[in-house]
mmCIF file with all atom_site columns, C-alpha atoms in Angstrom:
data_model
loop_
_atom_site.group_PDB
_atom_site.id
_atom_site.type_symbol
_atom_site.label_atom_id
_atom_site.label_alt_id
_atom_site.label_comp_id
_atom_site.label_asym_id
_atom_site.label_entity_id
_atom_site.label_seq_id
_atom_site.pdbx_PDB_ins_code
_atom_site.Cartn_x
_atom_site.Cartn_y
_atom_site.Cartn_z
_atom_site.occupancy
_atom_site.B_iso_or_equiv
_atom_site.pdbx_formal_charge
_atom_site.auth_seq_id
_atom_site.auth_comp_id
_atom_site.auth_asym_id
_atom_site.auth_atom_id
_atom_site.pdbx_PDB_model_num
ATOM 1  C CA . UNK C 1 1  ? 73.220  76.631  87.493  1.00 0.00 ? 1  UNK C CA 1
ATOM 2  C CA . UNK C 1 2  ? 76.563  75.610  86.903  1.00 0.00 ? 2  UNK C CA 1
ATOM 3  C CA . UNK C 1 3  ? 77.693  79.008  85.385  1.00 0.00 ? 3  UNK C CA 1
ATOM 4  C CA . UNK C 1 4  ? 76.176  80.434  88.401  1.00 0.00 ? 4  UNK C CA 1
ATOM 5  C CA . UNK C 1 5  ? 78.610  78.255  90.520  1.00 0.00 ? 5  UNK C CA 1
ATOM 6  C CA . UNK C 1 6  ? 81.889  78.448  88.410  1.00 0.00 ? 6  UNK C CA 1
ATOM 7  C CA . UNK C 1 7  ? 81.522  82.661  88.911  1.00 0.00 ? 7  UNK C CA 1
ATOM 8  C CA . UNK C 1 8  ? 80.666  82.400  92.446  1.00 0.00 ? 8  UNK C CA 1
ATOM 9  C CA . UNK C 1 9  ? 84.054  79.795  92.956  1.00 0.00 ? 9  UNK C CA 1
ATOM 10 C CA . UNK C 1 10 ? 85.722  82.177  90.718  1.00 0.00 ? 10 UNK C CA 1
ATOM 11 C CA . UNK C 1 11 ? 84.667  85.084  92.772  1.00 0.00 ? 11 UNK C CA 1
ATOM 12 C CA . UNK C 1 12 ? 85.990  83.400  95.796  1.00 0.00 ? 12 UNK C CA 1
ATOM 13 C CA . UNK C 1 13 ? 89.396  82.941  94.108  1.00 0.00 ? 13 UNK C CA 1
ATOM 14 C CA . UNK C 1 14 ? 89.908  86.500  93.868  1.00 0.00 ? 14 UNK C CA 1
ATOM 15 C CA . UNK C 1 15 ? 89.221  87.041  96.876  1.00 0.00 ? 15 UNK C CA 1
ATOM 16 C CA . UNK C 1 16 ? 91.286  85.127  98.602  1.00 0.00 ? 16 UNK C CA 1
ATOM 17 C CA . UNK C 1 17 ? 93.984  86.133  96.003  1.00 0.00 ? 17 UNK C CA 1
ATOM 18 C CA . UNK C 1 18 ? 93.315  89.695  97.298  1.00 0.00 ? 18 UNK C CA 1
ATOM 19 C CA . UNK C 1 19 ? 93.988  88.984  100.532 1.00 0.00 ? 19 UNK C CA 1
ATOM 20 C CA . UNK C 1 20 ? 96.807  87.306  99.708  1.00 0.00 ? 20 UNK C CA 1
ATOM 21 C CA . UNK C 1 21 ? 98.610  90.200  98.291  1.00 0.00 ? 21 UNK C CA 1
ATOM 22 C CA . UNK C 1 22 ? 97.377  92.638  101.179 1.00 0.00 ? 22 UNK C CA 1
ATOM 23 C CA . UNK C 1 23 ? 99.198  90.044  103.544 1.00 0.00 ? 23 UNK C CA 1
ATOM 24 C CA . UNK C 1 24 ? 102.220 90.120  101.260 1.00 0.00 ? 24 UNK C CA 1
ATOM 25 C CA . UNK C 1 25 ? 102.184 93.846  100.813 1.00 0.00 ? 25 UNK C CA 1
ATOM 26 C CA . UNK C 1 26 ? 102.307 94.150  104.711 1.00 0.00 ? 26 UNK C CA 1
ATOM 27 C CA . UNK C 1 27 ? 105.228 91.579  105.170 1.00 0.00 ? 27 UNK C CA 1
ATOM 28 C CA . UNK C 1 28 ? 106.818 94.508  102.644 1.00 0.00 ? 28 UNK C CA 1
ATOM 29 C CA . UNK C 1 29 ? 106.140 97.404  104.447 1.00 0.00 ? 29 UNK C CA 1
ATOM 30 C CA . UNK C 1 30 ? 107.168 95.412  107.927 1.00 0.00 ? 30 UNK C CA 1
ATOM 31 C CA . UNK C 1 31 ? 110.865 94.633  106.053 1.00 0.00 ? 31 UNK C CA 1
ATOM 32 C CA . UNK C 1 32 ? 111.159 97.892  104.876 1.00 0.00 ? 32 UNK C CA 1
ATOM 33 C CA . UNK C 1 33 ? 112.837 100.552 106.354 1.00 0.00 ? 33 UNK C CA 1
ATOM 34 C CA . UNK C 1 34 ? 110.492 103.773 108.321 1.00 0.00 ? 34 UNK C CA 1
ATOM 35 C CA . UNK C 1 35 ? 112.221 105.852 105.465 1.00 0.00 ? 35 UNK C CA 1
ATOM 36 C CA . UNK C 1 36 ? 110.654 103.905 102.923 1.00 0.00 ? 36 UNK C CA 1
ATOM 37 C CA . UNK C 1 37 ? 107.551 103.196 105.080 1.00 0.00 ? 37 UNK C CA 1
ATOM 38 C CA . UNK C 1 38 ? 106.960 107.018 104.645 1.00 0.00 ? 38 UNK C CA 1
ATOM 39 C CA . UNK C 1 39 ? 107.181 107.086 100.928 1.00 0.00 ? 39 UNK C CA 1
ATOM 40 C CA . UNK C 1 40 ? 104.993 104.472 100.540 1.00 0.00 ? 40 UNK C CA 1
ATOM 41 C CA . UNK C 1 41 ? 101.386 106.033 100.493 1.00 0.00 ? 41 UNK C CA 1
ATOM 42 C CA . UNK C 1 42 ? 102.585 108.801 98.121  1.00 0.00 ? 42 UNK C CA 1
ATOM 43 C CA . UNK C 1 43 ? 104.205 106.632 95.830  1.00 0.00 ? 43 UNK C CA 1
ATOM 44 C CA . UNK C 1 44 ? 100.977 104.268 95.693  1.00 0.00 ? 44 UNK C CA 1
ATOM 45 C CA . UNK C 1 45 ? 98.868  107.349 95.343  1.00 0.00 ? 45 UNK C CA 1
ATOM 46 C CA . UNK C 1 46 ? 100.524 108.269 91.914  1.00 0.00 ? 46 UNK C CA 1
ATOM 47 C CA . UNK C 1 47 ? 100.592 104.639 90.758  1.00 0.00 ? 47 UNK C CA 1
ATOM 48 C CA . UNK C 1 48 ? 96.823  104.499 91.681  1.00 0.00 ? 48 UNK C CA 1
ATOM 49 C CA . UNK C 1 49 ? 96.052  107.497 90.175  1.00 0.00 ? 49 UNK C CA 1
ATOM 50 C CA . UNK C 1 50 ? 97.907  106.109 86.585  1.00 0.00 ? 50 UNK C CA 1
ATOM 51 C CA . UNK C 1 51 ? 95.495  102.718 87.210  1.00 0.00 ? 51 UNK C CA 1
ATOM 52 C CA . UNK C 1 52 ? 92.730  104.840 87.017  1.00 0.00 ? 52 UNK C CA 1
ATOM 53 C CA . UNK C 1 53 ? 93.548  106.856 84.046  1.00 0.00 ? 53 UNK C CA 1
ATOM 54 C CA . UNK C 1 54 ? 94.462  103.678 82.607  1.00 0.00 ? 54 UNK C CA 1
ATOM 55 C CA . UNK C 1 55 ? 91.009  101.923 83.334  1.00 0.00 ? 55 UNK C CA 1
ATOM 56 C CA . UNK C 1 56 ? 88.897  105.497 82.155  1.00 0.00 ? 56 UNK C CA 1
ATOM 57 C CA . UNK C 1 57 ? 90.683  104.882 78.526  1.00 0.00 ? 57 UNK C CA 1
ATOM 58 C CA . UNK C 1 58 ? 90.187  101.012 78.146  1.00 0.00 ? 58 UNK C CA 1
ATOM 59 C CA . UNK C 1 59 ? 86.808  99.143  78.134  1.00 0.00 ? 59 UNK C CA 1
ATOM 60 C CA . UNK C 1 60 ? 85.874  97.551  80.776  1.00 0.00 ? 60 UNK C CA 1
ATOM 61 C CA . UNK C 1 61 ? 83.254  96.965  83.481  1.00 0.00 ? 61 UNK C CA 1
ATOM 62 C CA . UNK C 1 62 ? 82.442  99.831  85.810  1.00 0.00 ? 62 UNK C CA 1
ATOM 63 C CA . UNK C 1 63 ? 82.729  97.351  88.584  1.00 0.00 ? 63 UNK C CA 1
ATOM 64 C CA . UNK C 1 64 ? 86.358  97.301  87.900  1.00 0.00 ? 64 UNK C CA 1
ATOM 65 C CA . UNK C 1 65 ? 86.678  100.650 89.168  1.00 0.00 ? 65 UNK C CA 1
ATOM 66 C CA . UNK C 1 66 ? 84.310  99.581  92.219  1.00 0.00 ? 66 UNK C CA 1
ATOM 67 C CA . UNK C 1 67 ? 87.140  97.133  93.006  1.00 0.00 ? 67 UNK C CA 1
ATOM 68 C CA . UNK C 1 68 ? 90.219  99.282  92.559  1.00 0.00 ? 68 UNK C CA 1
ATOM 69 C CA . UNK C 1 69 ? 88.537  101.832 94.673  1.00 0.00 ? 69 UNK C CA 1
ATOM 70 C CA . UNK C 1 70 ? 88.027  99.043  97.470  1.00 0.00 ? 70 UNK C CA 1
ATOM 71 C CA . UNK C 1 71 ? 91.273  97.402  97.089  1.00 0.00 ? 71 UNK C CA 1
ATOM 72 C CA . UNK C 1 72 ? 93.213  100.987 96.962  1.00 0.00 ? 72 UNK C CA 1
ATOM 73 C CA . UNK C 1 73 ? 91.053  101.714 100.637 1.00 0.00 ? 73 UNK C CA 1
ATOM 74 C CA . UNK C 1 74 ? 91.986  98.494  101.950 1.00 0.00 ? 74 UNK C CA 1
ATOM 75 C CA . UNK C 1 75 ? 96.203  99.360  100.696 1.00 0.00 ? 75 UNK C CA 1
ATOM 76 C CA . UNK C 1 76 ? 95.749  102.269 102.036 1.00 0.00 ? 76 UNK C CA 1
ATOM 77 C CA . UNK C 1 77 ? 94.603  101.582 105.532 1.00 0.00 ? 77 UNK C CA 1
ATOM 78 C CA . UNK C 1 78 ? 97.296  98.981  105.360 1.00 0.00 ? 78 UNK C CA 1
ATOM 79 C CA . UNK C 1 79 ? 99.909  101.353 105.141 1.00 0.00 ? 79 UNK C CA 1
ATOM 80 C CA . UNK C 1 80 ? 98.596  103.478 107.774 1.00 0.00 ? 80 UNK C CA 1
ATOM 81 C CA . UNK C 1 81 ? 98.518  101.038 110.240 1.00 0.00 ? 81 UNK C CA 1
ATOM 82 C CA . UNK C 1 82 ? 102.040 99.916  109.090 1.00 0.00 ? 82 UNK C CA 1
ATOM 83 C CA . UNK C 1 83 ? 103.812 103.545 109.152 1.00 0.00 ? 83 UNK C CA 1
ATOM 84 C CA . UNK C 1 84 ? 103.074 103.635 112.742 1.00 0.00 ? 84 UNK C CA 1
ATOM 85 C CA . UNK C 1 85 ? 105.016 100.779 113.602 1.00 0.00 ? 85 UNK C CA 1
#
């Protein structure tokens, strides 16, 4: 049971470390300038796209990719949202 528990708090560390970033990542975009605002999704797009030729050559757990693939949704709305400011 304890193992059980030291996952789930780990779990919950991410998490909120997730979050964390996706709040610091919009403060970015916010200070940037609309120039730059526009080159973000493009330039995340090709760094995403080298993360996941990275993780299809390494060993690791398919959920990995699960949680790039939610992460790179959530960045992505994120900068939609913020390109329209």
């Amino acid at each position: 049971m304890k193992d059980l528990q030291e996952a789930t708090v780990k779990i919950c560390e991410l998490k909120g470390e997730n979050l964390a970033l996706l709040a610091l990542l919009a403060c970015l975009v916010k200070a940037s300038s609309p120039y730059e605002r526009k080159a973000f999704p493009d330039a995340f797009e090709r760094e995403l796209e080298s993360a996941r030729i990275e993780w299809l050559n390494s060993d690791v757990s398919e959920y990995v990719s699960v949680g790039l693939e939610n992460m790179a949704t959530a960045v992505h709305s994120l900068l939609a949202s913020q390109s329209r400011v």
